[in-house]
Amino acid sequence: MPSIKIVPSILSANQEKINEEIKEVEDYSDLLQVDVMDNKFVPNITPGPEYLEKLDTKVPLDIHLMVLEPSEEYVRKFIDANPKLKINNITVHVEACADVGKTLDEIRNLGVKPCIALNPKTDLEKILPYVDKVGMVLFMTVEPGFSGQKFIADVMPKIGELREMKPELDIQVDGGVNLETAPIAVKAGANVLVASSYVFKSEDKVKAIKDLMEAVQ
Ligand code: DX5
């Protein structure tokens, strides 16, 4: 299995001082996740590409698009929004794209690693045709839309199945990740841990990340 990576999601950080919040965790984060919601694919909304304009970080970004039919033009706006940022990957949902293979190709052609996400109730079979085209597979362990929800452990067998097929693939989990659930996800085969409220609602964010790392060693 590839090395464990920690990805704080800045969704539940204090947006009024977002760059200070990011500064605190930068040295302990492999990537930072930006969640994008359209109030169509998920029942919540966040700002779009313009959100990136105010961000200031040396940590590469993991853009998680929870939006219906992200067009090439829309994806390009994220890439072009702020030349000081590094975009590591753009993740789209298999449930949200009529032709997900095409969407992944468009992202790759824009020079960014395409990744694919699936919701807790979506069958693993739905993403298998694309696994060799992506940099990472994201298993949602909550219904997407809000941070602070309870980890759905029923997703673990799917993770285990994919890990068996793809020993070297980056497998990400997102939703309800904390000190109790991260070891369960890693044991199942996940190696990229997204955590939002666990990190940003902690008194000491650095300690929270260090504790998480320790819990999965
Ligand atoms: C859920 C988002 C998650 C969310 C996770 O819709 O995709 O990234 O912020 O939040 P926590 O870690 O609080 O469950």
CSV table of N, CA and C in Angstrom, one decimal, residues 48-119:
chain,number,residue,atom,x,y,z
A,48,GLY,N,-17.4,29.0,-6.1
A,48,GLY,CA,-16.8,28.2,-7.2
A,48,GLY,C,-15.3,28.6,-7.3
A,49,PRO,N,-14.8,28.6,-8.6
A,49,PRO,CA,-13.4,28.8,-8.8
A,49,PRO,C,-12.8,30.1,-8.1
A,50,GLU,N,-13.7,31.1,-8.0
A,50,GLU,CA,-13.2,32.4,-7.4
A,50,GLU,C,-12.8,32.3,-6.0
A,51,TYR,N,-13.2,31.2,-5.3
A,51,TYR,CA,-12.7,31.0,-4.0
A,51,TYR,C,-11.2,30.8,-3.9
A,52,LEU,N,-10.6,30.3,-5.0
A,52,LEU,CA,-9.2,30.1,-4.9
A,52,LEU,C,-8.4,31.3,-5.0
A,53,GLU,N,-9.0,32.4,-5.5
A,53,GLU,CA,-8.3,33.7,-5.6
A,53,GLU,C,-7.7,34.2,-4.3
A,54,LYS,N,-8.4,34.0,-3.2
A,54,LYS,CA,-7.9,34.5,-1.9
A,54,LYS,C,-7.0,33.5,-1.2
A,55,LEU,N,-6.9,32.3,-1.7
A,55,LEU,CA,-6.1,31.3,-0.9
A,55,LEU,C,-4.6,31.6,-1.1
A,56,ASP,N,-3.8,31.3,-0.1
A,56,ASP,CA,-2.4,31.5,-0.1
A,56,ASP,C,-1.8,30.3,0.6
A,57,THR,N,-1.2,29.3,-0.2
A,57,THR,CA,-0.6,28.2,0.4
A,57,THR,C,0.4,27.5,-0.5
A,58,LYS,N,1.4,26.9,0.1
A,58,LYS,CA,2.4,26.2,-0.6
A,58,LYS,C,2.0,24.7,-0.8
A,59,VAL,N,1.0,24.3,-0.1
A,59,VAL,CA,0.5,22.9,-0.2
A,59,VAL,C,-0.3,22.7,-1.4
A,60,PRO,N,-0.1,21.7,-2.2
A,60,PRO,CA,-0.9,21.4,-3.4
A,60,PRO,C,-2.3,21.2,-3.0
A,61,LEU,N,-3.2,21.6,-3.9
A,61,LEU,CA,-4.7,21.5,-3.6
A,61,LEU,C,-5.3,20.2,-4.2
A,62,ASP,N,-6.2,19.7,-3.5
A,62,ASP,CA,-7.1,18.6,-4.0
A,62,ASP,C,-8.5,19.1,-4.1
A,63,ILE,N,-8.9,19.3,-5.3
A,63,ILE,CA,-10.2,20.0,-5.6
A,63,ILE,C,-11.3,18.9,-5.7
A,64,HIS,N,-12.2,18.9,-4.8
A,64,HIS,CA,-13.3,17.8,-4.8
A,64,HIS,C,-14.5,18.5,-5.4
A,65,LEU,N,-14.9,18.2,-6.6
A,65,LEU,CA,-16.0,18.8,-7.2
A,65,LEU,C,-17.3,17.9,-7.0
A,66,MET,N,-18.1,18.5,-6.1
A,66,MET,CA,-19.4,17.8,-5.9
A,66,MET,C,-20.5,18.6,-6.7
A,67,VAL,N,-20.3,18.5,-8.0
A,67,VAL,CA,-21.1,19.3,-8.9
A,67,VAL,C,-21.6,18.5,-10.1
A,68,LEU,N,-22.8,18.8,-10.6
A,68,LEU,CA,-23.3,18.0,-11.8
A,68,LEU,C,-22.6,18.5,-13.0
A,69,GLU,N,-22.2,17.5,-13.8
A,69,GLU,CA,-21.6,17.8,-15.2
A,69,GLU,C,-20.6,18.9,-15.2
A,70,PRO,N,-19.5,18.8,-14.5
A,70,PRO,CA,-18.4,19.8,-14.6
A,70,PRO,C,-17.8,19.9,-16.0
A,71,SER,N,-18.0,21.0,-16.7
A,71,SER,CA,-17.6,21.1,-18.1
A,71,SER,C,-16.1,21.4,-18.1
A,72,GLU,N,-15.5,21.3,-19.3
A,72,GLU,CA,-14.1,21.6,-19.4
A,72,GLU,C,-13.8,23.0,-19.1
A,73,GLU,N,-14.7,23.9,-19.5
A,73,GLU,CA,-14.5,25.3,-19.3
A,73,GLU,C,-14.6,25.6,-17.8
A,74,TYR,N,-15.4,24.9,-17.1
A,74,TYR,CA,-15.6,25.1,-15.6
A,74,TYR,C,-14.3,24.6,-14.9
A,75,VAL,N,-13.8,23.5,-15.3
A,75,VAL,CA,-12.6,22.9,-14.7
A,75,VAL,C,-11.4,23.9,-14.9
A,76,ARG,N,-11.3,24.4,-16.1
A,76,ARG,CA,-10.2,25.3,-16.5
A,76,ARG,C,-10.2,26.5,-15.6
A,77,LYS,N,-11.3,27.0,-15.2
A,77,LYS,CA,-11.4,28.2,-14.3
A,77,LYS,C,-10.7,27.9,-13.0
A,78,PHE,N,-10.8,26.7,-12.4
A,78,PHE,CA,-10.1,26.3,-11.2
A,78,PHE,C,-8.6,26.4,-11.4
A,79,ILE,N,-8.2,25.9,-12.6
A,79,ILE,CA,-6.7,25.8,-12.9
A,79,ILE,C,-6.1,27.2,-13.1
A,80,ASP,N,-6.9,28.1,-13.7
A,80,ASP,CA,-6.5,29.4,-14.0
A,80,ASP,C,-6.7,30.4,-12.9
A,81,ALA,N,-7.5,30.0,-11.8
A,81,ALA,CA,-7.9,31.0,-10.8
A,81,ALA,C,-6.8,31.8,-10.1
A,82,ASN,N,-5.7,31.1,-9.8
A,82,ASN,CA,-4.7,31.7,-9.0
A,82,ASN,C,-3.4,31.0,-9.3
A,83,PRO,N,-2.6,31.7,-10.1
A,83,PRO,CA,-1.3,31.1,-10.6
A,83,PRO,C,-0.3,30.7,-9.5
A,84,LYS,N,-0.5,31.3,-8.3
A,84,LYS,CA,0.4,31.0,-7.2
A,84,LYS,C,0.1,29.6,-6.6
A,85,LEU,N,-1.1,29.1,-6.9
A,85,LEU,CA,-1.4,27.8,-6.2
A,85,LEU,C,-1.0,26.6,-7.1
A,86,LYS,N,-0.8,25.5,-6.5
A,86,LYS,CA,-0.5,24.3,-7.2
A,86,LYS,C,-1.7,23.4,-7.1
A,87,ILE,N,-2.3,23.0,-8.2
A,87,ILE,CA,-3.4,22.1,-8.1
A,87,ILE,C,-2.9,20.7,-8.4
A,88,ASN,N,-3.0,19.8,-7.4
A,88,ASN,CA,-2.6,18.4,-7.5
A,88,ASN,C,-3.5,17.6,-8.3
A,89,ASN,N,-4.8,17.7,-8.0
A,89,ASN,CA,-5.8,16.9,-8.6
A,89,ASN,C,-7.2,17.5,-8.6
A,90,ILE,N,-8.0,17.1,-9.6
A,90,ILE,CA,-9.4,17.5,-9.6
A,90,ILE,C,-10.2,16.2,-9.6
A,91,THR,N,-11.1,16.1,-8.6
A,91,THR,CA,-11.9,14.9,-8.4
A,91,THR,C,-13.3,15.1,-8.8
A,92,VAL,N,-13.8,14.2,-9.7
A,92,VAL,CA,-15.3,14.3,-10.1
A,92,VAL,C,-16.0,13.1,-9.6
A,93,HIS,N,-17.3,13.2,-9.5
A,93,HIS,CA,-18.1,12.1,-9.0
A,93,HIS,C,-18.6,11.3,-10.2
A,94,VAL,N,-18.5,10.0,-10.1
A,94,VAL,CA,-19.0,9.1,-11.1
A,94,VAL,C,-20.5,9.3,-11.3
A,95,GLU,N,-21.2,9.6,-10.2
A,95,GLU,CA,-22.7,9.8,-10.3
A,95,GLU,C,-23.1,11.1,-11.0
A,96,ALA,N,-22.1,12.0,-11.1
A,96,ALA,CA,-22.5,13.4,-11.5
A,96,ALA,C,-22.2,13.6,-13.0
A,97,CYS,N,-21.5,12.7,-13.7
A,97,CYS,CA,-21.1,12.9,-15.1
A,97,CYS,C,-21.8,11.8,-16.0
A,98,ALA,N,-22.4,12.3,-17.1
A,98,ALA,CA,-23.0,11.4,-18.0
A,98,ALA,C,-21.9,10.6,-18.7
A,99,ASP,N,-20.8,11.2,-19.0
A,99,ASP,CA,-19.7,10.5,-19.7
A,99,ASP,C,-18.4,10.8,-18.8
A,100,VAL,N,-18.2,10.0,-17.8
A,100,VAL,CA,-17.2,10.3,-16.8
A,100,VAL,C,-15.8,10.1,-17.4
A,101,GLY,N,-15.7,9.2,-18.4
A,101,GLY,CA,-14.4,8.9,-19.1
A,101,GLY,C,-14.0,10.2,-19.8
A,102,LYS,N,-14.9,10.9,-20.4
A,102,LYS,CA,-14.6,12.1,-21.2
A,102,LYS,C,-14.2,13.2,-20.2
A,103,THR,N,-14.9,13.3,-19.1
A,103,THR,CA,-14.6,14.4,-18.1
A,103,THR,C,-13.2,14.2,-17.6
A,104,LEU,N,-12.8,12.9,-17.3
A,104,LEU,CA,-11.5,12.6,-16.8
A,104,LEU,C,-10.4,13.0,-17.8
A,105,ASP,N,-10.7,12.7,-19.1
A,105,ASP,CA,-9.8,13.0,-20.1
A,105,ASP,C,-9.6,14.5,-20.3
A,106,GLU,N,-10.7,15.2,-20.1
A,106,GLU,CA,-10.6,16.7,-20.2
A,106,GLU,C,-9.7,17.3,-19.1
A,107,ILE,N,-9.9,16.7,-17.9
A,107,ILE,CA,-9.1,17.2,-16.8
A,107,ILE,C,-7.6,16.9,-17.1
A,108,ARG,N,-7.3,15.7,-17.5
A,108,ARG,CA,-5.9,15.3,-17.8
A,108,ARG,C,-5.3,16.2,-18.9
A,109,ASN,N,-6.1,16.5,-19.9
A,109,ASN,CA,-5.6,17.3,-21.0
A,109,ASN,C,-5.3,18.7,-20.6
A,110,LEU,N,-5.9,19.1,-19.4
A,110,LEU,CA,-5.7,20.5,-18.9
A,110,LEU,C,-4.4,20.4,-18.0
A,111,GLY,N,-3.8,19.3,-17.9
A,111,GLY,CA,-2.5,19.2,-17.2
A,111,GLY,C,-2.7,18.9,-15.7
A,112,VAL,N,-3.8,18.4,-15.3
A,112,VAL,CA,-4.0,18.1,-13.8
A,112,VAL,C,-4.4,16.7,-13.7
A,113,LYS,N,-4.0,16.1,-12.6
A,113,LYS,CA,-4.4,14.7,-12.3
A,113,LYS,C,-5.9,14.5,-12.1
A,114,PRO,N,-6.6,13.7,-13.0
A,114,PRO,CA,-8.0,13.5,-12.7
A,114,PRO,C,-8.2,12.4,-11.7
A,115,CYS,N,-9.2,12.5,-10.8
A,115,CYS,CA,-9.5,11.5,-9.8
A,115,CYS,C,-11.0,11.3,-9.8
A,116,ILE,N,-11.4,10.1,-9.3
A,116,ILE,CA,-12.9,9.8,-9.4
A,116,ILE,C,-13.4,9.5,-8.0
A,117,ALA,N,-14.6,10.0,-7.7
A,117,ALA,CA,-15.2,9.8,-6.4
A,117,ALA,C,-16.5,9.0,-6.5
A,118,LEU,N,-16.8,8.2,-5.5
A,118,LEU,CA,-18.1,7.5,-5.5
A,118,LEU,C,-18.7,7.6,-4.1
A,119,ASN,N,-20.1,7.8,-4.1
A,119,ASN,CA,-20.8,7.9,-2.9
A,119,ASN,C,-21.0,6.6,-2.2
